[in-house]
XYZ file of C-alpha atoms in Angstrom:
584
model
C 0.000 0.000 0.000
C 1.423 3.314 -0.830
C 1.710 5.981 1.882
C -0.692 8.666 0.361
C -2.836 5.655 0.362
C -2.566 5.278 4.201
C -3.616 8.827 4.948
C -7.305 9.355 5.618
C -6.874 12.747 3.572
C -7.545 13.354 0.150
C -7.520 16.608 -2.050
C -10.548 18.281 -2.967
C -11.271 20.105 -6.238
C -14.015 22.031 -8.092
C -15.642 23.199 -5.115
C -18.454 26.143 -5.355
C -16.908 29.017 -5.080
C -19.593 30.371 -2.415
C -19.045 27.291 0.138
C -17.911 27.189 3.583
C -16.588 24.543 5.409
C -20.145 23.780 7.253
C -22.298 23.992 4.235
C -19.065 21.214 2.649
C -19.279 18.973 5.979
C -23.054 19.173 6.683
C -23.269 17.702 2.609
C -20.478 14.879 3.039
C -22.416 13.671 6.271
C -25.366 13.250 4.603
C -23.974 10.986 1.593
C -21.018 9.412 4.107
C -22.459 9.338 7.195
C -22.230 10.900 10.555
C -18.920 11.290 12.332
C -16.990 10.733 8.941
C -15.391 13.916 8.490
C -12.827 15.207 10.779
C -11.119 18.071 9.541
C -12.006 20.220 6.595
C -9.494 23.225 4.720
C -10.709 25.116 1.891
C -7.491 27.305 0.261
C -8.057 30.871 0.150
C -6.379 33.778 -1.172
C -5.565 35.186 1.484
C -6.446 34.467 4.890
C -10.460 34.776 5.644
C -10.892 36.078 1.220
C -12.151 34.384 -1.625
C -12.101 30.450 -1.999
C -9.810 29.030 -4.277
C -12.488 26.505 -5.106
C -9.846 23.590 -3.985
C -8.759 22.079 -0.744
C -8.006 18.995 1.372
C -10.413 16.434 3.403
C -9.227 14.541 6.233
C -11.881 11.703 6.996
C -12.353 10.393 10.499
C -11.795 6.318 9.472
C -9.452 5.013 5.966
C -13.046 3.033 5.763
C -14.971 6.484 5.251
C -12.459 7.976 2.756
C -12.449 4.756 0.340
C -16.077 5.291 0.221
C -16.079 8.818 -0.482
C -13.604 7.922 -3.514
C -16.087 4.951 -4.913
C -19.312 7.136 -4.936
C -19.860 9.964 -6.823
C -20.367 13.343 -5.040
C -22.433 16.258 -6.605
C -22.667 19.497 -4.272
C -24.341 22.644 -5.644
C -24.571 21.048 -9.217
C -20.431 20.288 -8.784
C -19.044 17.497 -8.941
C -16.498 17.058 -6.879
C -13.276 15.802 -7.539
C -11.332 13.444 -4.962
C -7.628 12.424 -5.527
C -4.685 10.895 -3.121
C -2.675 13.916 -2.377
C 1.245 13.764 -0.821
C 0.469 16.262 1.192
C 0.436 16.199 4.894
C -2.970 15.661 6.987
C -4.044 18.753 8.209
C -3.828 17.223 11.561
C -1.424 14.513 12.052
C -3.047 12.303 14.366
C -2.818 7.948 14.124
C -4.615 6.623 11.195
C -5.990 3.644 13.098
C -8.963 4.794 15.650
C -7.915 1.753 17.938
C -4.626 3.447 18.025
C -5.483 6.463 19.566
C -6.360 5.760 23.479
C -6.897 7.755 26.439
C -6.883 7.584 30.024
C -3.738 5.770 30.653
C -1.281 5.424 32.844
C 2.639 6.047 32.454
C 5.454 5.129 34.852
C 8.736 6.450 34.342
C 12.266 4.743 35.837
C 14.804 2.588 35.545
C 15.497 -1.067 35.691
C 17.617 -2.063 38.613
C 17.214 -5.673 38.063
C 15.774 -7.487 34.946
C 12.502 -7.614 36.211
C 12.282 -4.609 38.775
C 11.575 -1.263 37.639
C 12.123 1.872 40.160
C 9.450 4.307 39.461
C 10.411 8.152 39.713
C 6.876 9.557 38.447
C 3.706 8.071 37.385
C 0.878 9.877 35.502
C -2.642 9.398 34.589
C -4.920 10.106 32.410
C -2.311 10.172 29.560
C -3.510 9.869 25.775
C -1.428 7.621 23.930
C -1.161 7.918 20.380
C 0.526 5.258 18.282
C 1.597 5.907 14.805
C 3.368 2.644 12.812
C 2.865 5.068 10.038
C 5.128 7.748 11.278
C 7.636 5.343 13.304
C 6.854 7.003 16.113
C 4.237 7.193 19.884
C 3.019 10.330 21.767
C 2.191 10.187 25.267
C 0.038 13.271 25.995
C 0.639 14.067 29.917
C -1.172 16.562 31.947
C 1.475 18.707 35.031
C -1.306 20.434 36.741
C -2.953 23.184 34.138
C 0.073 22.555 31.832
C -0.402 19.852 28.827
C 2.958 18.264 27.329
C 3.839 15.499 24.651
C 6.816 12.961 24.889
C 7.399 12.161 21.377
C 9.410 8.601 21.226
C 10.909 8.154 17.716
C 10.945 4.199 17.129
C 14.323 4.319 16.191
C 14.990 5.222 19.655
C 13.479 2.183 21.158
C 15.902 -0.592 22.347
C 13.620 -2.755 23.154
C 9.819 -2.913 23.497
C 8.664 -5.146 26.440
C 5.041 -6.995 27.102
C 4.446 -8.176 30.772
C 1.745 -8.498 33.423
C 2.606 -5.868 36.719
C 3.027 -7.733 39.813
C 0.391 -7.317 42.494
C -2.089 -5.317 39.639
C -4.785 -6.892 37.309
C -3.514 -4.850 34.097
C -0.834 -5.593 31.735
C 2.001 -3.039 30.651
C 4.238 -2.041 27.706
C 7.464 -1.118 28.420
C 9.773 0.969 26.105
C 13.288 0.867 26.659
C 15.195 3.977 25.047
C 18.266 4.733 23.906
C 17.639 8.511 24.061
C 15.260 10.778 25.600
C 12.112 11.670 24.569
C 11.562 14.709 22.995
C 9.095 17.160 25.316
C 6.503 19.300 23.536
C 4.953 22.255 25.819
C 1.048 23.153 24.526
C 0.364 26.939 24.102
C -2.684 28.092 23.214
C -4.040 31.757 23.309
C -6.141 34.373 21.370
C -2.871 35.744 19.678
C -1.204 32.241 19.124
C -0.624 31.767 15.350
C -1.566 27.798 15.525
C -0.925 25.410 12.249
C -5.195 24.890 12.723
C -7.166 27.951 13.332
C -11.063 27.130 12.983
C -12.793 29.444 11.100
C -15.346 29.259 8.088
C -12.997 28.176 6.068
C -11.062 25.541 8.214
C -13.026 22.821 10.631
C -12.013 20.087 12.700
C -14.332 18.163 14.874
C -11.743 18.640 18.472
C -9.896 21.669 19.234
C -6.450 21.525 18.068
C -5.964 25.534 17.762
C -2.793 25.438 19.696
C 1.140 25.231 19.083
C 3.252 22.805 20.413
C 6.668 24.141 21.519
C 9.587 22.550 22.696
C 10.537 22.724 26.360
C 13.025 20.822 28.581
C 12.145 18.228 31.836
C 8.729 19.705 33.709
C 8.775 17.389 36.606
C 9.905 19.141 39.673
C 12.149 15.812 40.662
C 13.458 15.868 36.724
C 12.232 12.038 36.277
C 12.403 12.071 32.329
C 15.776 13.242 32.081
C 16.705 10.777 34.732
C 14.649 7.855 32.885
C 15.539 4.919 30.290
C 12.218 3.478 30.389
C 8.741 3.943 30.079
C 6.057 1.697 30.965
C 2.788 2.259 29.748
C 0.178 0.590 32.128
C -2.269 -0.934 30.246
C -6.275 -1.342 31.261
C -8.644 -3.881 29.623
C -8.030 -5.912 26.218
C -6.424 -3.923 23.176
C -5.806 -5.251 19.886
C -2.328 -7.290 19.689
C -1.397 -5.289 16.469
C -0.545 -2.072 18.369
C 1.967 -4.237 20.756
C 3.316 -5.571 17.765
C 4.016 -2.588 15.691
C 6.415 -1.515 17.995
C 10.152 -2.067 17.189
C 12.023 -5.385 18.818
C 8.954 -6.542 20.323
C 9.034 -9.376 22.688
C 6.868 -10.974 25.637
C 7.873 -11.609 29.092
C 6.172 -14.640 31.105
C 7.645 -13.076 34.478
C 5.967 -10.419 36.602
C 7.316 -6.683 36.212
C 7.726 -5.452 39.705
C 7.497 -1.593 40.145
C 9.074 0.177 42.975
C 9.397 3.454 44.396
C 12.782 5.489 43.367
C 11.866 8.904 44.991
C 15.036 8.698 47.072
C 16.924 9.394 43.718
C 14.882 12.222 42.434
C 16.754 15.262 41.402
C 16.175 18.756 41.050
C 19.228 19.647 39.316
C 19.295 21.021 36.117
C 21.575 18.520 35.038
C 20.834 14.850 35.157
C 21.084 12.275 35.501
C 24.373 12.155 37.592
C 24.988 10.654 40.532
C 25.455 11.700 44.281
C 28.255 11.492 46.019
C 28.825 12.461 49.715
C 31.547 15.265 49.668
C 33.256 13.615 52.217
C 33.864 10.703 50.016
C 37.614 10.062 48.893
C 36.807 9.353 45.171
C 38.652 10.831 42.678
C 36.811 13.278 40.561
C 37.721 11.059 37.178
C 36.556 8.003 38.829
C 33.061 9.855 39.606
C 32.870 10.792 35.961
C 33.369 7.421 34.403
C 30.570 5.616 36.649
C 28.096 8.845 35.577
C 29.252 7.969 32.037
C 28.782 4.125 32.602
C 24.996 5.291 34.167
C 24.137 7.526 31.080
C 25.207 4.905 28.595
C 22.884 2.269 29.945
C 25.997 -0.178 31.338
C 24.993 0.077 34.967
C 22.025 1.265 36.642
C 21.620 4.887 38.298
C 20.746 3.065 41.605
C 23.961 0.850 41.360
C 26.283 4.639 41.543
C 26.275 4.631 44.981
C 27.622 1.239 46.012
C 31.057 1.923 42.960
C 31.615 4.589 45.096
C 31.971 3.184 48.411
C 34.312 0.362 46.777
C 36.193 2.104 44.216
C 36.826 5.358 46.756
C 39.501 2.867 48.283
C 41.516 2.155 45.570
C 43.630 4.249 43.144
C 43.094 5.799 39.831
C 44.604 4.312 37.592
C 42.811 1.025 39.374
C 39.489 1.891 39.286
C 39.814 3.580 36.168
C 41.160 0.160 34.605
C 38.192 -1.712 35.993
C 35.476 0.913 35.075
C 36.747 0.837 31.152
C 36.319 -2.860 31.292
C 32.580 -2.333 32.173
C 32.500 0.637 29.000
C 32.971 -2.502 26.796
C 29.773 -4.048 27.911
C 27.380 -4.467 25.758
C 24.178 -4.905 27.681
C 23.479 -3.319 31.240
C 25.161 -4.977 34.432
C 22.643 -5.040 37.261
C 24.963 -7.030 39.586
C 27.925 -3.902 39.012
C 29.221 -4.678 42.462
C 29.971 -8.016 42.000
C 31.385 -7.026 38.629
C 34.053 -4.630 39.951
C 35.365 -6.874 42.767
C 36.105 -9.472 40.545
C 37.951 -7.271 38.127
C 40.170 -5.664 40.871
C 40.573 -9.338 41.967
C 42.049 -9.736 38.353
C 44.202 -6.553 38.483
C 45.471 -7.227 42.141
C 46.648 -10.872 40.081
C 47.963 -9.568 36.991
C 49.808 -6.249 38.628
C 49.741 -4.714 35.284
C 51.612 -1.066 34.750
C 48.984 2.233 34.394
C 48.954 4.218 31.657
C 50.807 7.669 32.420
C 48.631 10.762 33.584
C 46.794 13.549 31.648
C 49.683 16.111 32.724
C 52.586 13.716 31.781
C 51.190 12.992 28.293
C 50.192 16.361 27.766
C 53.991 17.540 28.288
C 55.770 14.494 26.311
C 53.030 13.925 23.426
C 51.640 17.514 23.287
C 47.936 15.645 23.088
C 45.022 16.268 26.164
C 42.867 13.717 27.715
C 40.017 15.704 27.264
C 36.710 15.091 29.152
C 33.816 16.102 27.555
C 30.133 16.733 28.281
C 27.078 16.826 25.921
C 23.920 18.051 27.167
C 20.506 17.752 25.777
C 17.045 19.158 26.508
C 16.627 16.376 29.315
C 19.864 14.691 29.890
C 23.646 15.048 30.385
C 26.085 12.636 29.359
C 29.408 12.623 30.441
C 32.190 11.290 27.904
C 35.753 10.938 27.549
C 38.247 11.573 28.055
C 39.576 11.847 24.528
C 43.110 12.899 23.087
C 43.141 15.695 21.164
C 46.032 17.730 19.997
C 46.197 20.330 23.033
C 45.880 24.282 22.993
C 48.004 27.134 23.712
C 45.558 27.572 27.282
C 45.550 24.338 28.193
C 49.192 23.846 27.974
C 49.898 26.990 29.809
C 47.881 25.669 32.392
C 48.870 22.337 31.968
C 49.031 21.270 35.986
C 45.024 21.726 36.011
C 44.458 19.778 32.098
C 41.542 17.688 34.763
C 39.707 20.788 35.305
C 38.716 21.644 31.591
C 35.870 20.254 29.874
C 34.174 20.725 26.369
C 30.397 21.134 26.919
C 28.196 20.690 23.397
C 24.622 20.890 23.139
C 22.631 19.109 21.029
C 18.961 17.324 20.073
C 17.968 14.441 22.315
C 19.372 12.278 19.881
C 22.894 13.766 19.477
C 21.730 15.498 16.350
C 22.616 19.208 15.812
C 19.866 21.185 17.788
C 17.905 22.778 15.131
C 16.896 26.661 15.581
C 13.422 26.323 16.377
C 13.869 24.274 18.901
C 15.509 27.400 21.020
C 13.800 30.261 19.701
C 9.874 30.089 17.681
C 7.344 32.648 16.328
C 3.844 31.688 17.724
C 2.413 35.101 17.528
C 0.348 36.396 14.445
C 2.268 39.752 12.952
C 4.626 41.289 11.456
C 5.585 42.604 14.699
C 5.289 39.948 16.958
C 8.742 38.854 19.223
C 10.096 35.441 19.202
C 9.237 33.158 21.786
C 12.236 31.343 23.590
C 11.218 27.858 24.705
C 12.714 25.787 27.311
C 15.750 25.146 26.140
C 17.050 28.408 25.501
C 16.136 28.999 29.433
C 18.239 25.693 29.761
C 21.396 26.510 27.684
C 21.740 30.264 29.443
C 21.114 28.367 32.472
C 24.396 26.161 32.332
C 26.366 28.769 30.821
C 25.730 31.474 33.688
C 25.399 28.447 36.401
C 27.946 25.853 35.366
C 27.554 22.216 35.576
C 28.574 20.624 39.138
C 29.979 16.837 39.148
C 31.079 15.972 42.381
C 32.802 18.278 44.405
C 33.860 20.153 40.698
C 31.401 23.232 39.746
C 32.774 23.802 35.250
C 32.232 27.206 34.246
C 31.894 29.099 31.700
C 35.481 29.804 30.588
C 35.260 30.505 26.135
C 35.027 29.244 23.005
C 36.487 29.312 19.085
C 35.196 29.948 16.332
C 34.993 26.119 15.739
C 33.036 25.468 18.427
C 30.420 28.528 18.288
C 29.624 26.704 14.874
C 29.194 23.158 16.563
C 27.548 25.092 19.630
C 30.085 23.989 22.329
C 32.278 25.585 24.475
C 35.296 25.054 26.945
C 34.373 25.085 31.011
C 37.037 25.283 33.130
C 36.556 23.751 37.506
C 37.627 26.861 39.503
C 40.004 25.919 42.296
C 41.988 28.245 45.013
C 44.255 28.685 42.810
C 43.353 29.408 39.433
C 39.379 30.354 38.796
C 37.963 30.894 35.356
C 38.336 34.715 35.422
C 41.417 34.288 36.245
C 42.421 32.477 33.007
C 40.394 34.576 30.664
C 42.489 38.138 32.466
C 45.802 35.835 31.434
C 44.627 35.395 27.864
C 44.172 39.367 27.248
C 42.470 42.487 27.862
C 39.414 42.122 25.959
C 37.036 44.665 28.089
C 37.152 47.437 25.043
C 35.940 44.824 22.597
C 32.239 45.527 22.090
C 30.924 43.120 19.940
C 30.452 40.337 21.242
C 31.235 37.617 18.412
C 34.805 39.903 17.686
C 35.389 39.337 21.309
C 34.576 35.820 21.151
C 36.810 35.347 18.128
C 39.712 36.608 19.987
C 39.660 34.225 22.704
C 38.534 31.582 20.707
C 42.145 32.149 19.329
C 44.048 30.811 22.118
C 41.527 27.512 21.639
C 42.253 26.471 18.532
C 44.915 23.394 18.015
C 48.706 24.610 17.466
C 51.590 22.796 17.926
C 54.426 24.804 19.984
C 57.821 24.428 18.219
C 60.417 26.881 19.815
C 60.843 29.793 22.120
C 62.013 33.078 20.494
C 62.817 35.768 23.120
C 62.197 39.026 22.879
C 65.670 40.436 21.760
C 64.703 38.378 18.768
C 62.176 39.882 17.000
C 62.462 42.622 14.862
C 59.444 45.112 14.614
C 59.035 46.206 10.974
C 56.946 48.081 9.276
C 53.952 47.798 7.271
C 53.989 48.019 3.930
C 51.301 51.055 2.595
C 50.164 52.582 -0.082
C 47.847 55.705 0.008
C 46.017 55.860 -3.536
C 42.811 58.582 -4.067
C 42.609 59.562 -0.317
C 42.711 55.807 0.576
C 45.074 54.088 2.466
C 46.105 50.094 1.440
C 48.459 48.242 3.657
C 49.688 45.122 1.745
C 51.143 43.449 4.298
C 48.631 43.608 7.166
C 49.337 40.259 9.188
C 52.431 39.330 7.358
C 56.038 39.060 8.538
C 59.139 37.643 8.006
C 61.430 34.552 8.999
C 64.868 33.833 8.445
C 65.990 31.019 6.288
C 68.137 29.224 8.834
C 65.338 29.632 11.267
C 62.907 28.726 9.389
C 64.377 25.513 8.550
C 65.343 24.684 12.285
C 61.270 25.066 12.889
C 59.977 22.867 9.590
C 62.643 20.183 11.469
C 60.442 20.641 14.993
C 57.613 20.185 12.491
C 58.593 16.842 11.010
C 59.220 18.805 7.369
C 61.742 17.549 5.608
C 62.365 20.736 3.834
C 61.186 24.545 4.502
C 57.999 25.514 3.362
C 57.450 29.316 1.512
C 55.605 30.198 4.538
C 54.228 29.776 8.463
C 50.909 30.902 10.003
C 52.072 31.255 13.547
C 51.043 32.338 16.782
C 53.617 34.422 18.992
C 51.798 35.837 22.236
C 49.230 38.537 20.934
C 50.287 38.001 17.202
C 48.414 36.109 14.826
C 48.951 35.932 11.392
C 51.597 34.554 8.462
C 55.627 34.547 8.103
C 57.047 34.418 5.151
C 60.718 32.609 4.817
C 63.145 35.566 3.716
């Protein structure tokens, strides 16, 4: 079957020029039926003017729109014309009627064992809508006044779980994700510019003049962002096709046990990470690898607290050993305890050498073990660290290489964070101001607030011009020795520079990868001038960013290079110089 063919809409033609959309529905009724039509659009003009004598039909049932194509249809001596149309239905809703269900109920948690789920939130009265067509499920929650949508992409879905729930007479569906769930905010108003406005030219049979908006985590105890699964409690008999249209669909013959998990609610901005007691002796890079081994999925974000207590006794280079081994999992280890004892077991055995420190290998390799954070509307995930060729900051302030971090923000799905997402029109005019969602709030939020892991608090420090493309920047941990400020005063004076992207650009300098060769004092360098040419009242300079370099030197640095002969010319940076040297 061919997708326009498994849309209930169809396109409409030679329509009376006169009609509205009531005098159209009250005639389709009568030859299809009550309850058959929908939603009705009739293309104007311009908004509210003339009909254009064509539009687009979206019946209630696929059963109600085949008839309407078999049977001829004369309205106002026109007859009307009814074709499949690409287009889009005017409002996307499941195909199926069986597939569109309210009054639910939807847990979300995490699995601590296979079957045992801790619940962090529960909500009822959720509409579930289930579209095979469009690969993806809505779950339609209600926060008080407030409506929101989780939109779960099946792509997203690990693994899609039947079961009965212990101690309940209902069955449940449980999705387990790989990402988050995209969160849709409802706004509705007189002055909203919604994508369905009824009027007497546009109908639909429930109210769906609103806009849906993205937003970040509502729950007061951030439960979504702190969630990989979602079970949907089901009540009564529903038709086994909707369990099986979901991807990797499998039954369970045990019991799914739900338990309470408020103890590990959050209200952070940024989760899910886990606590740790400040007066715990675990190193900070330990701490990051078990949150990155809790936001991958390896262990679960109950099983953080009892790494702690055993890895806080042994060194880094141990635990970090043992942790990697657990990266290269490739399901999630409920029993993590037992796990990590007999690894160090294994170690203690072997007595294998560590691998040399981020500081060491940053001075003999001139590479950084780079930890990195990527933040999402809902979640935080903590990677790394990487090597990457290292910067003219970072090796300045090589002693503290632990304390920087690359933060990136992106879509739920690592994808790049599109614009609307931050920043929307929803008002009708010319003159109406953009509305920033959720996630804008969310991204100024970490920027101006920083990100706290542990006993760390990364903040904002800069970024390239790299990175402002990619939307990332560097954070830097403040210590009692060296704070953030302090780093940026080091790197220049940039308080006369008032725009803000030439500012950025400046210190985004210092970011980008170099490779230091030699040192060239002072006595050195030779200042020379430019070389200018004033022609009609204007002035040229023809060598603005250029200089020269000796032969002999020149050579000496293509050797530090690797070169195996001197190239024509360098780009260099020499402390506030930027630019090009050619060899003279």
């Amino acid at each position: 079957m061919s997708v326009a063919a498994e849309k209930p809409t169809v396109a409409v033609s030679n329509l009376p020029q006169t009609v509205t959309v009531l005098d159209l529905r009250h005639f389709l009724e009568s030859q299809l039926g009550n309850d058959s039509i929908f939603t009705l659009e009739i293309s104007t003009e311009r908004k509210q003017w003339k009909s254009r004598s064509f539009g687009r039909i979206q019946f209630n049932t696929l059963e109600a729109k085949l008839e309407a194509m078999a049977v001829p249809l004369t309205f106002e001596s026109h007859t009307l014309r009814l074709s499949e149309t690409t287009y889009e239905d005017i409002v996307v809703r499941p195909v199926e009627p069986k597939h569109r269900l309210n009054n639910c109920v939807l847990h979300a948690g995490f699995f601590v064992r296979e079957c045992c789920m801790s619940v962090l939130e529960s909500w009822e009265g959720v509409r579930v809508w289930v579209m095979p067509e469009r690969r993806r499920v809505e779950f339609w929650v209600w926060q008080g006044s407030e409506c929101y949508k989780l939109e779960i992409m099946f792509h997203d879905v690990l693994e899609t779980v039947r079961c009965s729930l212990a101690d309940r007479d209902a069955d449940a569906l449980v999705l387990k994700l790989k990402y988050g769930p995209k969160i849709y905010q409802k706004i509705s108003g007189p002055d909203i510019d919604s994508k369905f406005s009824a009027d007497r030219y546009n109908f639909c049979k429930e109210d769906f003049d609103f806009r849906w908006v993205r937003t970040i985590d509502f729950s007061t105890i951030k439960s979504i962002g702190q969630s990989t699964s979602f079970c949907w409690q089901i009540e009564g008999l529903l038709a086994s096709d909707i369990f099986t249209s979901f991807p990797r669909y499998r039954e369970d013959v045990n019991d799914l046990i739900l338990e309470d998990a408020k103890e590990l609610s959050s209200t952070s901005e940024t989760v899910p990470l886990v606590k740790c007691n400040p007066a715990s002796n675990l190193a900070y890079e330990i701490l990051f690898q078990i949150n990155s081994l809790v936001q991958t999925q390896k262990i679960s974000l109950g099983a953080g607290t009892d790494l702690i207590e055993i890895l806080s006794k042994k060194d880094v280079e141990t635990a970090f050993k043992v942790l990697q081994k657990m990266h290269k999992l490739n399901f999630t280890c409920y029993e993590s305890d037992s796990f990590v004892k007999t690894q160090l077991h294994v170690l203690e055995r072997n007595c294998k050498s560590v691998p040399p420190s981020s500081y060491k290998r940053l001075e003999d390799q001139n590479v950084l073990s780079c930890h990195r954070a990527l933040i999402t509307p809902s979640k935080i995930y903590c990677l790394g660290p990487e090597l990457e060729t290292s910067n003219y900051v970072v090796k300045h302030f090589a002693s503290y290489a632990s304390d920087f971090m690359r933060v990136t923000f992106f879509e739920e799905d690592w994808s790049k964070l599109p614009a609307n997402a931050i920043s929307t029109s929803i008002q009708r005019g010319i003159f109406a101001k953009p509305f920033r969602t959720g996630i804008y709030r969310r991204i100024l939020s970490v920027l101006q607030d920083g990100i706290v892991i542990g006993a760390k608090r990364f903040q904002f420090l800069a970024f390239s011009g790299s990175q402002l493309r990619s939307n990332s920047v560097w954070m830097f941990a403040s210590n009692d020795k060296v704070k953030a400020k302090d780093i940026r005063e080091w790197m220049g004076c940039f308080n006369k520079i008032r725009s803000v992207s030439k500012c950025a650009a400046r210190m985004g300098q210092l970011f980008s990868s170099s490779k230091q060769t030699l040192e060239v004092h002072g006595q050195d360098v030779e200042i020379i001038p430019d070389i200018k040419v004033i022609s009609d009242d204007i002035d040229y300079c023809f060598s603005d960013g250029i200089g020269k370099i000796s032969e002999s030197f020149g050579w000496v640095v293509a050797q530090k290079c690797g070169l195996n002969r001197t190239p024509s010319a360098f780009q260099i940076r020499y402390g506030r110089y930027k630019g090009v040297v050619a060899v003279d």
